[in-house]
PDB file of C-alpha atoms in Angstrom:
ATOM      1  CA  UNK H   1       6.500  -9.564   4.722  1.00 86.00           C
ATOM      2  CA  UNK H   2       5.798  -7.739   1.251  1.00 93.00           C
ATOM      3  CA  UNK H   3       7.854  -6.818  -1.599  1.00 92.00           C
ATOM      4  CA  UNK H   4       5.515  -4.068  -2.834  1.00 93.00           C
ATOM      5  CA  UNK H   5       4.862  -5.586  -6.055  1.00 94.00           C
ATOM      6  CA  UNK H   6       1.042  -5.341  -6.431  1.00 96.00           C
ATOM      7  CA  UNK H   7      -0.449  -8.513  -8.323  1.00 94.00           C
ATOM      8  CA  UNK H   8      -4.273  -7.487  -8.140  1.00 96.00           C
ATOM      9  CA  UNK H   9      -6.615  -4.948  -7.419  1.00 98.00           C
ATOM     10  CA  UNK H  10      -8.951  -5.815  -5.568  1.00 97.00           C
ATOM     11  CA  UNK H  11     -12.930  -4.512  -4.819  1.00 98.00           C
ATOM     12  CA  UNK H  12     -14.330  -4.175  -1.469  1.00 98.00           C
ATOM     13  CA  UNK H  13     -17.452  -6.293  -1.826  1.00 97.00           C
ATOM     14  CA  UNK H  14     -18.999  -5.702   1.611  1.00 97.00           C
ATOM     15  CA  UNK H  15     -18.167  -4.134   4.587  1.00 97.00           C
ATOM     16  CA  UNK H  16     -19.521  -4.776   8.285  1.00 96.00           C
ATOM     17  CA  UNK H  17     -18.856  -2.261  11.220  1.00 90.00           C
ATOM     18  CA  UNK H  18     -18.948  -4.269  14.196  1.00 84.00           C
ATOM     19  CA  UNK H  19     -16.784  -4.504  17.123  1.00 86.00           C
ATOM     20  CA  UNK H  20     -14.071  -4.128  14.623  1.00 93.00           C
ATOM     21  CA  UNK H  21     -15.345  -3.325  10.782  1.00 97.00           C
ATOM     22  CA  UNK H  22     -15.128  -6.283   8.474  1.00 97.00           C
ATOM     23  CA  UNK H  23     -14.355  -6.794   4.704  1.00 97.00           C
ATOM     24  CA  UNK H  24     -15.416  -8.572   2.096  1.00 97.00           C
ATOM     25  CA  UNK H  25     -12.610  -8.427  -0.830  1.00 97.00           C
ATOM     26  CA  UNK H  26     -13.275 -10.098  -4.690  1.00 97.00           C
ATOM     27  CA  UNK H  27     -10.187 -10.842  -6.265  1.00 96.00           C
ATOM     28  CA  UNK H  28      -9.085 -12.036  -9.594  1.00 93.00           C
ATOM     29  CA  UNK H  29      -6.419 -13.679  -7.651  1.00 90.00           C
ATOM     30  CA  UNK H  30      -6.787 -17.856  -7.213  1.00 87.00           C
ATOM     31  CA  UNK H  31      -7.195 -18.131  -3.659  1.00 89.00           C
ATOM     32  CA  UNK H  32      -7.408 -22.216  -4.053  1.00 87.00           C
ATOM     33  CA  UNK H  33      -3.955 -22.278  -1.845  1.00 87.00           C
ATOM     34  CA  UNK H  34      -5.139 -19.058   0.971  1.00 89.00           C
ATOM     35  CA  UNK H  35      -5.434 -20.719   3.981  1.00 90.00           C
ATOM     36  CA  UNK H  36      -7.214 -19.023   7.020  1.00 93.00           C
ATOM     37  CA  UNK H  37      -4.488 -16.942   9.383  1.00 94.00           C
ATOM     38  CA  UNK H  38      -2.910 -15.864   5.485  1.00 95.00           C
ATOM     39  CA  UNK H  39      -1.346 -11.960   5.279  1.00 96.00           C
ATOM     40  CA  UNK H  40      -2.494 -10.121   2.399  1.00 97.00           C
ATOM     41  CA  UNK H  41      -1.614  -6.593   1.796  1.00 98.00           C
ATOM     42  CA  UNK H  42      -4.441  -4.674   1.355  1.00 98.00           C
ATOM     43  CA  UNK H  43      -3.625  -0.929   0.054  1.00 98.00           C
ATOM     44  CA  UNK H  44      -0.264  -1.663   2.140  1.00 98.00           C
ATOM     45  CA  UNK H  45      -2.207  -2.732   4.800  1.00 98.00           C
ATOM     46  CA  UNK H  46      -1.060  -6.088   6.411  1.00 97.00           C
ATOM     47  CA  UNK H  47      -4.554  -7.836   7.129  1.00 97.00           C
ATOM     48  CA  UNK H  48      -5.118 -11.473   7.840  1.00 96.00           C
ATOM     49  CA  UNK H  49      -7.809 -13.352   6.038  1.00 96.00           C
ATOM     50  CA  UNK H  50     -10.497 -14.826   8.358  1.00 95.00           C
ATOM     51  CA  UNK H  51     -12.321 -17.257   5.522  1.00 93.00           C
ATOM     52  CA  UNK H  52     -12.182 -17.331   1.787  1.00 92.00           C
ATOM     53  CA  UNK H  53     -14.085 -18.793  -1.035  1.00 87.00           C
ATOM     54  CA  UNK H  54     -12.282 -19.633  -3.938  1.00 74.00           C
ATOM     55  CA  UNK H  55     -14.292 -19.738  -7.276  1.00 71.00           C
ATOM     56  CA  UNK H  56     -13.029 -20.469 -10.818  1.00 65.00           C
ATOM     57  CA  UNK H  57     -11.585 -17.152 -11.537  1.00 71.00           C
ATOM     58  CA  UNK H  58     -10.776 -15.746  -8.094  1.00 77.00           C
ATOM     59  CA  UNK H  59     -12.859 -15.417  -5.121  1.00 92.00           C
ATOM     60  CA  UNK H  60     -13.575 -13.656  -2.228  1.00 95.00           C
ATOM     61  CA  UNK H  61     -11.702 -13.444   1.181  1.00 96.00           C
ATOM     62  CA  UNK H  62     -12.586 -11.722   4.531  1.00 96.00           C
ATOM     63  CA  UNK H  63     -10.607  -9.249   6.651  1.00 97.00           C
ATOM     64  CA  UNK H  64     -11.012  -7.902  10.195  1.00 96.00           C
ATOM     65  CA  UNK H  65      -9.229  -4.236  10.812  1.00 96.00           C
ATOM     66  CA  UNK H  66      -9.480  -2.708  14.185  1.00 95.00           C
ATOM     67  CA  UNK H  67      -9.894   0.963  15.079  1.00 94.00           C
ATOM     68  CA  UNK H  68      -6.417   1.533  15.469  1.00 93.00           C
ATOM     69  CA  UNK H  69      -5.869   0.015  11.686  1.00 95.00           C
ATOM     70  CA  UNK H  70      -9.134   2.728  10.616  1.00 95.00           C
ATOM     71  CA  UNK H  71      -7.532   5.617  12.300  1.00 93.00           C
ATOM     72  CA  UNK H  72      -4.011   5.185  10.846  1.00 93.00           C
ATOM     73  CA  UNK H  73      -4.864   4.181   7.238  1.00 97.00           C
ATOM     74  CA  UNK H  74      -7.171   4.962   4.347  1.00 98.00           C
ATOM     75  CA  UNK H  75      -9.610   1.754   5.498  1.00 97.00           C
ATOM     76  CA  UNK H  76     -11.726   3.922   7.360  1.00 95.00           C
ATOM     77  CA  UNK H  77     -12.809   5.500   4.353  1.00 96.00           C
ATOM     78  CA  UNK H  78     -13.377   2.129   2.538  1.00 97.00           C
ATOM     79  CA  UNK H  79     -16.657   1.571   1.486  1.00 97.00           C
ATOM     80  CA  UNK H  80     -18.445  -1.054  -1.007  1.00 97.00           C
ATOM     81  CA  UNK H  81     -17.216  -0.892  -4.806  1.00 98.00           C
ATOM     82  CA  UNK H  82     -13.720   0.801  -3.311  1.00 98.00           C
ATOM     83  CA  UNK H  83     -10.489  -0.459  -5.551  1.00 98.00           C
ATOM     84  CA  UNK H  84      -7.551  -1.628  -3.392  1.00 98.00           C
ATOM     85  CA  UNK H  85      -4.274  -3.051  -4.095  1.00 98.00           C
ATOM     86  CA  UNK H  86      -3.348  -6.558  -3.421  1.00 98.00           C
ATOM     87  CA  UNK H  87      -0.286  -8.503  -2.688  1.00 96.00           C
ATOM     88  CA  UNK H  88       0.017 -12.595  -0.901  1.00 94.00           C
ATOM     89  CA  UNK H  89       2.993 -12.642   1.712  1.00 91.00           C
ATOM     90  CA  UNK H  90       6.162 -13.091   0.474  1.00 79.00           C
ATOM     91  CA  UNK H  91       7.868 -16.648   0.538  1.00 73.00           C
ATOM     92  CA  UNK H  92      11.122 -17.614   0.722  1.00 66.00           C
ATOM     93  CA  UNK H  93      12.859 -17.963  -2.515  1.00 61.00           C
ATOM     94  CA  UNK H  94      10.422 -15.959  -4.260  1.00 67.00           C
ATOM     95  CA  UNK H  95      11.599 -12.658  -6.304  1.00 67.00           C
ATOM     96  CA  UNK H  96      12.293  -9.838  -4.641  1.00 68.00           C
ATOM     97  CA  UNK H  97      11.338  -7.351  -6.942  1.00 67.00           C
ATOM     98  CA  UNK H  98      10.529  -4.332  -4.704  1.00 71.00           C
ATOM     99  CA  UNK H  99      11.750  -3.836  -1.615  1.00 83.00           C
ATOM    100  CA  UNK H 100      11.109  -5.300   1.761  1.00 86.00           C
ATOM    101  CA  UNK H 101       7.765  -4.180   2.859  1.00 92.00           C
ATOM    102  CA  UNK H 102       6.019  -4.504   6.334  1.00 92.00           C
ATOM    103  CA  UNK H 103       2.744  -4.127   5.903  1.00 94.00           C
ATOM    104  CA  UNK H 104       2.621  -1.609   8.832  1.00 94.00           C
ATOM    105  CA  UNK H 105       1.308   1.883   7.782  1.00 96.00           C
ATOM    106  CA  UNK H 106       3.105   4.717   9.323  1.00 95.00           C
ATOM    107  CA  UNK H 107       0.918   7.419   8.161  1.00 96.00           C
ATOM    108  CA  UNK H 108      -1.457   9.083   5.503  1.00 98.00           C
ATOM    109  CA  UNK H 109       0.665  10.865   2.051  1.00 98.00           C
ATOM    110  CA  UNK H 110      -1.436  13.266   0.306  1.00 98.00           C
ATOM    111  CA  UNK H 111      -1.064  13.619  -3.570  1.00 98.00           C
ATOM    112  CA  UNK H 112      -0.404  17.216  -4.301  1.00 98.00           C
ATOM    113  CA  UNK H 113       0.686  16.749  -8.252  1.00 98.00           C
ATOM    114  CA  UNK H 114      -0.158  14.249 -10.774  1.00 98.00           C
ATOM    115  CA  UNK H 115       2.035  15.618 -14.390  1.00 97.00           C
ATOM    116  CA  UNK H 116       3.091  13.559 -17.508  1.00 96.00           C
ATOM    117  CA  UNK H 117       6.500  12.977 -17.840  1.00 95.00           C
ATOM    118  CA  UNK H 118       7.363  11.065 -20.880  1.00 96.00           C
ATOM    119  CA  UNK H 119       5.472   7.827 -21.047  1.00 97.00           C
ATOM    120  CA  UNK H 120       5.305   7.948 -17.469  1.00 97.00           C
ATOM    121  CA  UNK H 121       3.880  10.424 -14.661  1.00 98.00           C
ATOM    122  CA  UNK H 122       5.546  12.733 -12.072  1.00 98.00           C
ATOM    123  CA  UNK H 123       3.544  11.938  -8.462  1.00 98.00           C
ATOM    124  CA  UNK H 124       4.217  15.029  -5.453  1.00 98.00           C
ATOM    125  CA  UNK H 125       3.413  13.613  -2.408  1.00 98.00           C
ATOM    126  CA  UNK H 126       3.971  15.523   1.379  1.00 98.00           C
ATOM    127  CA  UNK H 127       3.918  13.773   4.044  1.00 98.00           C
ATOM    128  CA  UNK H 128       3.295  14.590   7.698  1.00 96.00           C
ATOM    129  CA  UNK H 129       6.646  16.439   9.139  1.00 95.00           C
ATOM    130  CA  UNK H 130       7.083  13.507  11.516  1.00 93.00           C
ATOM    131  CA  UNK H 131       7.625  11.368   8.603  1.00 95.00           C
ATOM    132  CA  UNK H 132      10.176  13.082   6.438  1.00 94.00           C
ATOM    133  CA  UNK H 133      12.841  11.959   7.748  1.00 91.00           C
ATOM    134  CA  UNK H 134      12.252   8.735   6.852  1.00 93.00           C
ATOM    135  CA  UNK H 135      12.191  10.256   3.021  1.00 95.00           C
ATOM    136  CA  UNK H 136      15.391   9.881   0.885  1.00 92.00           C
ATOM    137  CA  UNK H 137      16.431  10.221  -3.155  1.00 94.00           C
ATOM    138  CA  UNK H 138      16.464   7.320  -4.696  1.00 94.00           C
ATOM    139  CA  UNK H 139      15.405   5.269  -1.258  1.00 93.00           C
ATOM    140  CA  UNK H 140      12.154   3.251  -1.315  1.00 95.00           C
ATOM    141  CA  UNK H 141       8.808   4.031   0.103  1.00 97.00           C
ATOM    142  CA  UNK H 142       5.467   2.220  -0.181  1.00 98.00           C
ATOM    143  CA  UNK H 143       2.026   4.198  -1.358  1.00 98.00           C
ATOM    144  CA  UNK H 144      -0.930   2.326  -1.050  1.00 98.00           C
ATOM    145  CA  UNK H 145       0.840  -0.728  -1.149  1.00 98.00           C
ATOM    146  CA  UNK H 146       3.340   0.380  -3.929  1.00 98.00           C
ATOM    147  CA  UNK H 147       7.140  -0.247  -4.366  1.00 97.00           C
ATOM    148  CA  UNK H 148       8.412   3.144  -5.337  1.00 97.00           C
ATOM    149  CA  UNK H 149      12.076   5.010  -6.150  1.00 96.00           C
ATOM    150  CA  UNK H 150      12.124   8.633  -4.361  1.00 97.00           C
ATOM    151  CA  UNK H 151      12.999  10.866  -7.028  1.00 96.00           C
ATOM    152  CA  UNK H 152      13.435  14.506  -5.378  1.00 96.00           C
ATOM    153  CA  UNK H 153      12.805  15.695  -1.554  1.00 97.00           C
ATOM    154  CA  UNK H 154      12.349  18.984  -0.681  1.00 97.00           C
ATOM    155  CA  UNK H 155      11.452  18.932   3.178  1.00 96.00           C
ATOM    156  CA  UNK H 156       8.422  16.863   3.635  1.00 97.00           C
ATOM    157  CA  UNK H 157       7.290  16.969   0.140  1.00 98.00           C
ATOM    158  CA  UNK H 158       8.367  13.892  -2.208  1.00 98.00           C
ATOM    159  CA  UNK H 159       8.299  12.984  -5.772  1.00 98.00           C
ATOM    160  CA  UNK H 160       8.293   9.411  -7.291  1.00 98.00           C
ATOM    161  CA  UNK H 161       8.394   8.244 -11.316  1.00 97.00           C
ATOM    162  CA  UNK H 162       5.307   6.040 -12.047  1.00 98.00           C
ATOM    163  CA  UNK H 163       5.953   3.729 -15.544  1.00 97.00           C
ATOM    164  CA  UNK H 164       3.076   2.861 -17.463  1.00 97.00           C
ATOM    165  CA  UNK H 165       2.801  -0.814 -16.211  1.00 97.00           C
ATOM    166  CA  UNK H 166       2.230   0.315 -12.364  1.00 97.00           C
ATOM    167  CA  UNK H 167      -0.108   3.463 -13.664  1.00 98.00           C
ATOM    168  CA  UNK H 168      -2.119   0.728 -15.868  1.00 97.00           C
ATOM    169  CA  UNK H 169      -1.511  -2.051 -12.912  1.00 97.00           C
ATOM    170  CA  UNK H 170      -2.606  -0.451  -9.640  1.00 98.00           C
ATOM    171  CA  UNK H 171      -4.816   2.020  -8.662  1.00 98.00           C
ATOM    172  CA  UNK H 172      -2.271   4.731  -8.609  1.00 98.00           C
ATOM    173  CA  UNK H 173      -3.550   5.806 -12.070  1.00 97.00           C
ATOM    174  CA  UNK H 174      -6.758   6.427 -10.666  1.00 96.00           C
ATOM    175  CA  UNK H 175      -5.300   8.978  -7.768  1.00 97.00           C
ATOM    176  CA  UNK H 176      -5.945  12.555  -8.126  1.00 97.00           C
ATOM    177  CA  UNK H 177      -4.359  15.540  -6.183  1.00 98.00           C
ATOM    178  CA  UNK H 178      -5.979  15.605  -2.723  1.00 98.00           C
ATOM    179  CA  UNK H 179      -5.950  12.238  -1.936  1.00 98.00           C
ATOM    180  CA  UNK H 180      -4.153  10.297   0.709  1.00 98.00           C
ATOM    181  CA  UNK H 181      -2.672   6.943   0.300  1.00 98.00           C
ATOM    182  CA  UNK H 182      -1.113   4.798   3.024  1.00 98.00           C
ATOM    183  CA  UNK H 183       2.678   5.917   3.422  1.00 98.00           C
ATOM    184  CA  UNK H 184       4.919   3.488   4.901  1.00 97.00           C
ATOM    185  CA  UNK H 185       8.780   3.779   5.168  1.00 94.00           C
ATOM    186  CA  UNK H 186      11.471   1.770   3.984  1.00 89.00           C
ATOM    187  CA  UNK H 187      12.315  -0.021   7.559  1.00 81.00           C
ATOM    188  CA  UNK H 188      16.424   0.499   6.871  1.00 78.00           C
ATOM    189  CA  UNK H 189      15.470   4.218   7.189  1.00 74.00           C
ATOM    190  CA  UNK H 190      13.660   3.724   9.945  1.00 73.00           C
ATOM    191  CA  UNK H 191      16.049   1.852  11.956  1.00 71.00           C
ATOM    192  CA  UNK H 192      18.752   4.404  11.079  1.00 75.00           C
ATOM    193  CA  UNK H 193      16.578   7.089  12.894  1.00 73.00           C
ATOM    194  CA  UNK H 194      15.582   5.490  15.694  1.00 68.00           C
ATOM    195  CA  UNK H 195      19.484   4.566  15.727  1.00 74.00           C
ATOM    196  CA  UNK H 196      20.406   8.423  15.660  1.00 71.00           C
ATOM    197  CA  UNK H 197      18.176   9.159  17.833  1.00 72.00           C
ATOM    198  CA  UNK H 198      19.438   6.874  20.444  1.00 69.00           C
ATOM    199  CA  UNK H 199      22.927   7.867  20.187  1.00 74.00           C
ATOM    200  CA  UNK H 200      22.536  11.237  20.403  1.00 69.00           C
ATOM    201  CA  UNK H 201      20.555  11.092  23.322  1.00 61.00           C
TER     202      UNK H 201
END
């Protein structure tokens, strides 16, 4: 489990396509206490760490995502010198400054709007129709591995407030309209719907 609270971003240093495609990640991030089997989020992405090498500053660790993790997410598209957002697993009695986050990508938001807003900027997202209901003001989703307040909804498109820390922090202020990052729902919203659902079946 994740709190969306990104604490490095990362660089894809290699990347092998074998049976399933493999990737080499440098981090700033002391990996001196990453043990092999360890979840790191990845863009939002909950991948395990296969070996690391811890250096002075940092490291490197190693990733294996399969097809079905390429096809649902923006790894696919990784590709050497690619910036990611990372965040270790959660542990208990540390801060839970976002919300609860999974790891599990439910889909691909595009960015449709990128405006100023103060000292801040305004993101548009939309989101597949499948997902919108998932969507709420003021609930909690997770872009590319980002905790982030739901401003407005209007059907399946989305807006969300990003301060100056996160734009400065993550790669978010890199994003421009066209993109997709990896969407994934606050899991209280998603139980509710599959609880709906049920009942009124």
């Amino acid at each position: 489990m994740f709190t969306g609270i990104v604490t490095d971003v990362g660089r894809i240093a290699e990347v092998e396509r074998r049976g399933d495609t493999v990737f080499t990640i440098e981090t700033r991030q002391d990996l001196s206490d990453v043990r092999i089997g360890a979840s790191i989020a990845c863009s939002g992405i909950c991948l395990t760490a296969v070996s690391t090498a811890a250096a002075e500053r940092g490291g490197r660790f190693v990733v294996s995502a399969s097809a079905e993790t390429l096809s649902k997410s923006t790894a696919g598209a990784w590709t050497e010198g690619t910036e990611i957002n990372l965040e270790r697993a959660l542990r208990l009695g540390d801060e839970l400054g976002g919300h609860v986050v999974s790891g599990h990508v439910d889909g691909l938001a595009e960015l449709i709007e990128v405006r100023p807003e103060g000292d801040s900027h305004r993101l548009l997202f939309e989101v597949p129709a499948e997902l919108a209901q998932f969507v709420a003001p003021k609930g909690s989703v997770t872009l590319d591995g980002v905790s982030l307040t739901v401003n407005e909804v209007d059907g399946a498109i989305f807006g969300v407030n990003v301060i100056p820390h996160t734009w400065d922090c993550t790669t978010l202020g890199r994003r421009r309209p066209g993109d997709r990052l990896n969407f994934e729902a606050d899991m209280l919203a998603r139980y509710v719907a599959r609880l709906l659902a049920v009942r009124g079946s």
